[in-house]
PDB file of C-alpha atoms in Angstrom:
ATOM      1  CA  GLU A 285       0.082   0.063   0.293  1.00  0.00           C
ATOM      2  CA  PRO A 286       1.397   3.491  -0.594  1.00  0.00           C
ATOM      3  CA  GLU A 287       2.545   5.713   2.068  1.00  0.00           C
ATOM      4  CA  VAL A 288       3.800   8.929   2.834  1.00  0.00           C
ATOM      5  CA  THR A 289       7.046   8.683   4.272  1.00  0.00           C
ATOM      6  CA  GLN A 290       9.122  10.737   6.303  1.00  0.00           C
ATOM      7  CA  THR A 291      13.084  11.254   7.695  1.00  0.00           C
ATOM      8  CA  PRO A 292      14.308  12.483   9.433  1.00  0.00           C
ATOM      9  CA  SER A 293      12.447  10.333  12.076  1.00  0.00           C
ATOM     10  CA  HIS A 294      13.963  11.934  15.385  1.00  0.00           C
ATOM     11  CA  GLN A 295      16.322  15.492  15.287  1.00  0.00           C
ATOM     12  CA  VAL A 296      18.186  16.949  18.074  1.00  0.00           C
ATOM     13  CA  THR A 297      19.137  20.473  17.457  1.00  0.00           C
ATOM     14  CA  GLN A 298      19.935  24.010  18.979  1.00  0.00           C
ATOM     15  CA  MET A 299      18.157  26.534  19.076  1.00  0.00           C
ATOM     16  CA  GLY A 300      18.592  29.129  17.341  1.00  0.00           C
ATOM     17  CA  GLN A 301      19.786  26.133  14.308  1.00  0.00           C
ATOM     18  CA  GLU A 302      18.214  25.503  10.881  1.00  0.00           C
ATOM     19  CA  VAL A 303      15.943  22.087   9.949  1.00  0.00           C
ATOM     20  CA  ILE A 304      14.741  20.900   7.489  1.00  0.00           C
ATOM     21  CA  LEU A 305      12.546  18.525   7.634  1.00  0.00           C
ATOM     22  CA  ARG A 306      11.954  15.645   4.525  1.00  0.00           C
ATOM     23  CA  CYS A 307       8.793  13.811   3.558  1.00  0.00           C
ATOM     24  CA  VAL A 308       8.312  11.493   0.495  1.00  0.00           C
ATOM     25  CA  PRO A 309       4.312  12.064  -0.871  1.00  0.00           C
ATOM     26  CA  ILE A 310       2.218   9.590  -2.400  1.00  0.00           C
ATOM     27  CA  SER A 311       3.435   9.778  -5.775  1.00  0.00           C
ATOM     28  CA  ASN A 312       0.275  10.320  -7.601  1.00  0.00           C
ATOM     29  CA  HIS A 313      -1.018  13.265  -5.074  1.00  0.00           C
ATOM     30  CA  LEU A 314      -0.952  16.757  -5.771  1.00  0.00           C
ATOM     31  CA  TYR A 315      -1.753  18.166  -2.654  1.00  0.00           C
ATOM     32  CA  PHE A 316       0.777  18.180   0.360  1.00  0.00           C
ATOM     33  CA  TYR A 317       0.314  19.333   3.725  1.00  0.00           C
ATOM     34  CA  TRP A 318       2.018  20.663   7.244  1.00  0.00           C
ATOM     35  CA  TYR A 319       0.725  19.518  10.764  1.00  0.00           C
ATOM     36  CA  ARG A 320       2.485  19.664  14.409  1.00  0.00           C
ATOM     37  CA  GLN A 321       1.214  17.963  16.856  1.00  0.00           C
ATOM     38  CA  ILE A 322       3.113  18.873  20.750  1.00  0.00           C
ATOM     39  CA  LEU A 323       3.041  16.301  22.787  1.00  0.00           C
ATOM     40  CA  GLY A 324       0.154  15.674  24.435  1.00  0.00           C
ATOM     41  CA  GLN A 325      -1.571  18.320  22.555  1.00  0.00           C
ATOM     42  CA  LYS A 326      -3.928  17.653  19.411  1.00  0.00           C
ATOM     43  CA  VAL A 327      -2.719  18.318  15.762  1.00  0.00           C
ATOM     44  CA  GLU A 328      -2.849  21.547  14.262  1.00  0.00           C
ATOM     45  CA  PHE A 329      -2.445  22.777  10.582  1.00  0.00           C
ATOM     46  CA  LEU A 330       0.518  24.497   9.425  1.00  0.00           C
ATOM     47  CA  VAL A 331       0.595  24.743   5.972  1.00  0.00           C
ATOM     48  CA  SER A 332      -1.293  23.460   2.298  1.00  0.00           C
ATOM     49  CA  PHE A 333       0.917  23.299  -0.872  1.00  0.00           C
ATOM     50  CA  TYR A 334      -0.935  22.430  -4.508  1.00  0.00           C
ATOM     51  CA  ASN A 335       0.032  23.406  -7.608  1.00  0.00           C
ATOM     52  CA  ASN A 336       4.154  24.459  -6.478  1.00  0.00           C
ATOM     53  CA  GLU A 337       2.944  27.053  -3.980  1.00  0.00           C
ATOM     54  CA  ILE A 338       1.076  27.457  -1.070  1.00  0.00           C
ATOM     55  CA  SER A 339      -2.146  27.402  -1.429  1.00  0.00           C
ATOM     56  CA  GLU A 340      -3.503  27.960   2.720  1.00  0.00           C
ATOM     57  CA  LYS A 341      -1.677  28.579   5.740  1.00  0.00           C
ATOM     58  CA  SER A 342      -2.366  28.991  10.108  1.00  0.00           C
ATOM     59  CA  GLU A 343      -0.906  32.010  12.136  1.00  0.00           C
ATOM     60  CA  ILE A 344       1.676  28.996  13.313  1.00  0.00           C
ATOM     61  CA  PHE A 345       3.566  29.459  10.021  1.00  0.00           C
ATOM     62  CA  ASP A 346       5.053  31.836  10.288  1.00  0.00           C
ATOM     63  CA  ASP A 347       8.417  33.992   8.525  1.00  0.00           C
ATOM     64  CA  GLN A 348      10.868  31.232  10.398  1.00  0.00           C
ATOM     65  CA  PHE A 349       8.739  28.316   8.391  1.00  0.00           C
ATOM     66  CA  SER A 350       9.003  28.114   4.348  1.00  0.00           C
ATOM     67  CA  VAL A 351       7.681  24.948   2.252  1.00  0.00           C
ATOM     68  CA  GLU A 352       9.423  23.523  -0.740  1.00  0.00           C
ATOM     69  CA  ARG A 353       8.958  21.268  -3.628  1.00  0.00           C
ATOM     70  CA  PRO A 354      12.604  21.091  -4.516  1.00  0.00           C
ATOM     71  CA  ASP A 355      11.782  17.515  -7.301  1.00  0.00           C
ATOM     72  CA  GLY A 356       9.131  15.614  -7.999  1.00  0.00           C
ATOM     73  CA  SER A 357       9.148  13.641  -5.174  1.00  0.00           C
ATOM     74  CA  ASN A 358      10.183  15.387  -2.052  1.00  0.00           C
ATOM     75  CA  PHE A 359       7.920  17.566  -0.116  1.00  0.00           C
ATOM     76  CA  THR A 360      10.199  20.343   3.007  1.00  0.00           C
ATOM     77  CA  LEU A 361       9.479  22.041   5.597  1.00  0.00           C
ATOM     78  CA  LYS A 362      12.691  24.569   6.594  1.00  0.00           C
ATOM     79  CA  ILE A 363      12.552  26.214  10.196  1.00  0.00           C
ATOM     80  CA  ARG A 364      15.035  28.635   9.591  1.00  0.00           C
ATOM     81  CA  SER A 365      15.930  29.752  13.360  1.00  0.00           C
ATOM     82  CA  THR A 366      14.560  26.661  15.608  1.00  0.00           C
ATOM     83  CA  LYS A 367      13.100  28.044  19.052  1.00  0.00           C
ATOM     84  CA  LEU A 368      12.319  26.007  21.988  1.00  0.00           C
ATOM     85  CA  GLU A 369       8.663  25.761  21.319  1.00  0.00           C
ATOM     86  CA  ASP A 370       9.025  24.480  17.970  1.00  0.00           C
ATOM     87  CA  SER A 371       9.836  21.693  19.761  1.00  0.00           C
ATOM     88  CA  ALA A 372       6.514  18.612  18.234  1.00  0.00           C
ATOM     89  CA  MET A 373       6.037  15.707  16.111  1.00  0.00           C
ATOM     90  CA  TYR A 374       5.624  17.277  12.484  1.00  0.00           C
ATOM     91  CA  PHE A 375       3.071  15.321  10.212  1.00  0.00           C
ATOM     92  CA  CYS A 376       3.576  15.510   6.656  1.00  0.00           C
ATOM     93  CA  ALA A 377       0.531  14.692   4.268  1.00  0.00           C
ATOM     94  CA  SER A 378      -1.395  14.341   0.771  1.00  0.00           C
ATOM     95  CA  SER A 379      -4.569  13.757  -0.751  1.00  0.00           C
ATOM     96  CA  GLU A 380      -4.993  13.172  -3.970  1.00  0.00           C
ATOM     97  CA  VAL A 381      -6.694  15.493  -6.231  1.00  0.00           C
ATOM     98  CA  VAL A 382     -10.232  14.191  -7.174  1.00  0.00           C
ATOM     99  CA  GLY A 383     -12.242  11.975  -5.399  1.00  0.00           C
ATOM    100  CA  ALA A 384     -13.575  10.844  -1.818  1.00  0.00           C
ATOM    101  CA  GLY A 385      -9.652  12.774  -1.169  1.00  0.00           C
ATOM    102  CA  GLU A 386      -8.682  11.520   2.312  1.00  0.00           C
ATOM    103  CA  LEU A 387      -5.659  12.676   3.882  1.00  0.00           C
ATOM    104  CA  PHE A 388      -2.593  10.031   3.999  1.00  0.00           C
ATOM    105  CA  PHE A 389      -1.111  10.967   7.312  1.00  0.00           C
ATOM    106  CA  GLY A 390       3.376  10.079   7.469  1.00  0.00           C
ATOM    107  CA  GLU A 391       4.711   9.057  10.578  1.00  0.00           C
ATOM    108  CA  GLY A 392       6.286  12.273  11.884  1.00  0.00           C
ATOM    109  CA  SER A 393       9.126  13.864  12.587  1.00  0.00           C
ATOM    110  CA  ARG A 394      10.141  14.394  15.971  1.00  0.00           C
ATOM    111  CA  LEU A 395      11.682  18.113  16.866  1.00  0.00           C
ATOM    112  CA  THR A 396      12.887  18.677  19.615  1.00  0.00           C
ATOM    113  CA  VAL A 397      14.858  21.552  20.756  1.00  0.00           C
ATOM    114  CA  LEU A 398      17.519  22.141  23.310  1.00  0.00           C
TER     115      LEU A 398
ATOM    116  CA  GLY B 172     -15.185  30.143  16.635  1.00  0.00           C
ATOM    117  CA  GLU B 173     -15.136  27.243  15.084  1.00  0.00           C
ATOM    118  CA  ASN B 174     -13.918  24.313  17.786  1.00  0.00           C
ATOM    119  CA  VAL B 175     -14.633  20.143  17.378  1.00  0.00           C
ATOM    120  CA  GLY B 176     -13.570  18.759  20.938  1.00  0.00           C
ATOM    121  CA  LEU B 177     -13.862  15.801  23.230  1.00  0.00           C
ATOM    122  CA  HIS B 178     -15.726  15.368  26.222  1.00  0.00           C
ATOM    123  CA  LEU B 179     -13.724  12.850  27.658  1.00  0.00           C
ATOM    124  CA  PRO B 180      -9.845  12.668  27.360  1.00  0.00           C
ATOM    125  CA  THR B 181      -9.293   9.408  28.781  1.00  0.00           C
ATOM    126  CA  LEU B 182     -11.135   5.991  27.919  1.00  0.00           C
ATOM    127  CA  SER B 183     -11.081   2.545  29.829  1.00  0.00           C
ATOM    128  CA  VAL B 184     -12.694  -0.289  28.347  1.00  0.00           C
ATOM    129  CA  GLN B 185     -12.617  -3.551  28.952  1.00  0.00           C
ATOM    130  CA  GLU B 186     -11.373  -6.081  25.892  1.00  0.00           C
ATOM    131  CA  GLY B 187     -14.230  -6.864  24.548  1.00  0.00           C
ATOM    132  CA  ASP B 188     -16.415  -4.569  25.437  1.00  0.00           C
ATOM    133  CA  ASN B 189     -18.088  -1.838  23.476  1.00  0.00           C
ATOM    134  CA  SER B 190     -16.270   1.524  23.130  1.00  0.00           C
ATOM    135  CA  ILE B 191     -17.760   5.105  22.517  1.00  0.00           C
ATOM    136  CA  ILE B 192     -15.977   8.181  21.984  1.00  0.00           C
ATOM    137  CA  ASN B 193     -17.629  11.327  22.065  1.00  0.00           C
ATOM    138  CA  CYS B 194     -17.207  14.690  20.413  1.00  0.00           C
ATOM    139  CA  ALA B 195     -19.325  18.153  20.072  1.00  0.00           C
ATOM    140  CA  TYR B 196     -18.865  20.847  17.650  1.00  0.00           C
ATOM    141  CA  SER B 197     -19.511  24.383  17.642  1.00  0.00           C
ATOM    142  CA  ASN B 198     -19.983  25.009  13.804  1.00  0.00           C
ATOM    143  CA  SER B 199     -23.845  24.535  12.425  1.00  0.00           C
ATOM    144  CA  ALA B 200     -22.700  24.663   8.997  1.00  0.00           C
ATOM    145  CA  SER B 201     -20.285  22.027   8.847  1.00  0.00           C
ATOM    146  CA  ASP B 202     -20.828  19.508   7.088  1.00  0.00           C
ATOM    147  CA  TYR B 203     -17.829  16.577   7.135  1.00  0.00           C
ATOM    148  CA  PHE B 204     -16.368  14.952   9.977  1.00  0.00           C
ATOM    149  CA  ILE B 205     -13.705  11.942  10.429  1.00  0.00           C
ATOM    150  CA  TRP B 206     -12.264   9.984  12.905  1.00  0.00           C
ATOM    151  CA  TYR B 207      -9.124   9.289  12.536  1.00  0.00           C
ATOM    152  CA  LYS B 208      -6.832   7.010  15.507  1.00  0.00           C
ATOM    153  CA  GLN B 209      -3.452   7.426  16.276  1.00  0.00           C
ATOM    154  CA  GLU B 210      -1.134   4.847  17.557  1.00  0.00           C
ATOM    155  CA  SER B 211       2.088   5.474  19.289  1.00  0.00           C
ATOM    156  CA  GLY B 212       4.285   6.910  17.697  1.00  0.00           C
ATOM    157  CA  LYS B 213       2.785   7.094  14.387  1.00  0.00           C
ATOM    158  CA  GLY B 214       0.310   9.227  12.361  1.00  0.00           C
ATOM    159  CA  PRO B 215      -2.947   9.583  12.213  1.00  0.00           C
ATOM    160  CA  GLN B 216      -5.170   7.623  10.157  1.00  0.00           C
ATOM    161  CA  PHE B 217      -8.457   7.491   8.935  1.00  0.00           C
ATOM    162  CA  ILE B 218     -11.195   5.566  10.206  1.00  0.00           C
ATOM    163  CA  ILE B 219     -14.263   6.529   8.995  1.00  0.00           C
ATOM    164  CA  ASP B 220     -15.995  10.016   7.887  1.00  0.00           C
ATOM    165  CA  ILE B 221     -19.235  11.023   7.520  1.00  0.00           C
ATOM    166  CA  ARG B 222     -21.313  14.065   6.051  1.00  0.00           C
ATOM    167  CA  SER B 223     -24.225  16.270   7.366  1.00  0.00           C
ATOM    168  CA  ASN B 224     -26.365  14.390   4.952  1.00  0.00           C
ATOM    169  CA  MET B 225     -26.391  11.126   6.900  1.00  0.00           C
ATOM    170  CA  ASP B 226     -27.134  11.024  10.656  1.00  0.00           C
ATOM    171  CA  LYS B 227     -24.906   7.090  10.733  1.00  0.00           C
ATOM    172  CA  ARG B 228     -22.140   5.063   9.313  1.00  0.00           C
ATOM    173  CA  GLN B 229     -20.751   1.854   9.087  1.00  0.00           C
ATOM    174  CA  GLY B 230     -17.894   0.511   8.562  1.00  0.00           C
ATOM    175  CA  GLN B 231     -15.911  -2.772   9.641  1.00  0.00           C
ATOM    176  CA  ARG B 232     -16.563  -2.833  14.094  1.00  0.00           C
ATOM    177  CA  VAL B 233     -16.944   1.026  14.089  1.00  0.00           C
ATOM    178  CA  THR B 234     -19.976   2.846  13.438  1.00  0.00           C
ATOM    179  CA  VAL B 235     -19.989   6.922  13.825  1.00  0.00           C
ATOM    180  CA  LEU B 236     -23.328   8.278  14.857  1.00  0.00           C
ATOM    181  CA  LEU B 237     -24.064  12.391  14.262  1.00  0.00           C
ATOM    182  CA  ASN B 238     -26.844  14.288  15.764  1.00  0.00           C
ATOM    183  CA  LYS B 239     -26.694  18.143  14.069  1.00  0.00           C
ATOM    184  CA  THR B 240     -29.409  18.743  16.022  1.00  0.00           C
ATOM    185  CA  VAL B 241     -26.946  19.104  19.210  1.00  0.00           C
ATOM    186  CA  LYS B 242     -23.725  19.087  17.265  1.00  0.00           C
ATOM    187  CA  HIS B 243     -22.250  15.907  18.603  1.00  0.00           C
ATOM    188  CA  LEU B 244     -21.257  13.358  16.704  1.00  0.00           C
ATOM    189  CA  SER B 245     -19.656   9.610  18.328  1.00  0.00           C
ATOM    190  CA  LEU B 246     -17.699   6.563  17.006  1.00  0.00           C
ATOM    191  CA  GLN B 247     -19.031   2.872  18.356  1.00  0.00           C
ATOM    192  CA  ILE B 248     -15.789   0.767  18.060  1.00  0.00           C
ATOM    193  CA  ALA B 249     -17.875  -3.187  18.747  1.00  0.00           C
ATOM    194  CA  ALA B 250     -16.063  -5.981  20.396  1.00  0.00           C
ATOM    195  CA  THR B 251     -13.280  -3.719  21.568  1.00  0.00           C
ATOM    196  CA  GLN B 252      -9.519  -5.439  21.259  1.00  0.00           C
ATOM    197  CA  PRO B 253      -6.256  -4.737  22.488  1.00  0.00           C
ATOM    198  CA  GLY B 254      -5.379  -3.414  19.296  1.00  0.00           C
ATOM    199  CA  ASP B 255      -7.615  -0.745  19.358  1.00  0.00           C
ATOM    200  CA  SER B 256      -6.075   1.531  21.998  1.00  0.00           C
ATOM    201  CA  ALA B 257      -4.966   4.203  20.814  1.00  0.00           C
ATOM    202  CA  VAL B 258      -6.125   8.071  20.818  1.00  0.00           C
ATOM    203  CA  TYR B 259      -9.082   9.313  18.705  1.00  0.00           C
ATOM    204  CA  PHE B 260      -9.523  12.586  17.081  1.00  0.00           C
ATOM    205  CA  CYS B 261     -12.947  13.625  15.525  1.00  0.00           C
ATOM    206  CA  ALA B 262     -11.968  16.279  13.186  1.00  0.00           C
ATOM    207  CA  GLU B 263     -13.811  18.765  10.645  1.00  0.00           C
ATOM    208  CA  ASN B 264     -12.581  19.036   7.052  1.00  0.00           C
ATOM    209  CA  THR B 265     -13.830  21.793   4.870  1.00  0.00           C
ATOM    210  CA  GLY B 266     -11.656  21.504   2.161  1.00  0.00           C
ATOM    211  CA  SER B 267     -13.748  21.186  -0.873  1.00  0.00           C
ATOM    212  CA  GLY B 268     -12.397  18.674  -4.160  1.00  0.00           C
ATOM    213  CA  GLY B 269      -9.273  16.203  -3.382  1.00  0.00           C
ATOM    214  CA  TYR B 270      -8.145  19.533  -1.111  1.00  0.00           C
ATOM    215  CA  GLN B 271      -8.574  18.153   2.159  1.00  0.00           C
ATOM    216  CA  LYS B 272      -8.414  21.620   5.364  1.00  0.00           C
ATOM    217  CA  VAL B 273      -8.747  18.918   8.410  1.00  0.00           C
ATOM    218  CA  THR B 274      -9.191  20.842  11.589  1.00  0.00           C
ATOM    219  CA  PHE B 275      -8.304  18.654  14.745  1.00  0.00           C
ATOM    220  CA  GLY B 276      -9.850  18.460  17.576  1.00  0.00           C
ATOM    221  CA  ILE B 277      -8.808  16.981  21.329  1.00  0.00           C
ATOM    222  CA  GLY B 278      -8.680  13.453  21.621  1.00  0.00           C
ATOM    223  CA  THR B 279      -9.378  10.958  23.100  1.00  0.00           C
ATOM    224  CA  LYS B 280      -7.176   8.481  25.289  1.00  0.00           C
ATOM    225  CA  LEU B 281      -8.745   4.557  24.509  1.00  0.00           C
ATOM    226  CA  GLN B 282      -7.227   1.995  27.071  1.00  0.00           C
ATOM    227  CA  VAL B 283      -8.101  -1.344  26.839  1.00  0.00           C
ATOM    228  CA  ILE B 284      -7.847  -3.402  29.655  1.00  0.00           C
ATOM    229  CA  PRO B 285      -7.434  -7.310  28.143  1.00  0.00           C
TER     230      PRO B 285
END
């Protein structure tokens, strides 16, 4: 069964450092998303991406965040200067353009900012 | 404002019993709801969905009930098994076409007692 894959599974970084989280969405999907889940809390929407541009973003997705689709398979989330409060689980998701459009999530990348 | 939330943060159920997880929403215009299951260390996984033109939908061992009058949603799991232990989120999907705009509620942790 096709799946969304994410790397790394866990990254530890120092405050102020740049972090790039990588995702490979399901191959025939064209909508891509990043969500965040702080430990013990609900899953929060960050950003959606379609046709090589951001289609929607939340208040959490400030200037420190950016997304990119550098090639035909990867979808990345960059945090330029990490803060302690960026520590969370980051989930990538993708969906098809047509049809029921179920949202498929990856297993997440845990980011720990020290 | 819009809010999707859960009544009970933790539910303990004996193996073999039925489980009922409840969810309340505040936006009366909401018309598409989804239940997700999140196992420890994994991303949310689609379980079942329901649109507002229905009040009940059944899947394999799961049933979702929607009461639009009181803006209440429930997930029923029949013959609960240890593998059902997870956090369950109700979510509202306000996307269209293939675009999935999913807003998660606060999860309920289901603990199955063997």
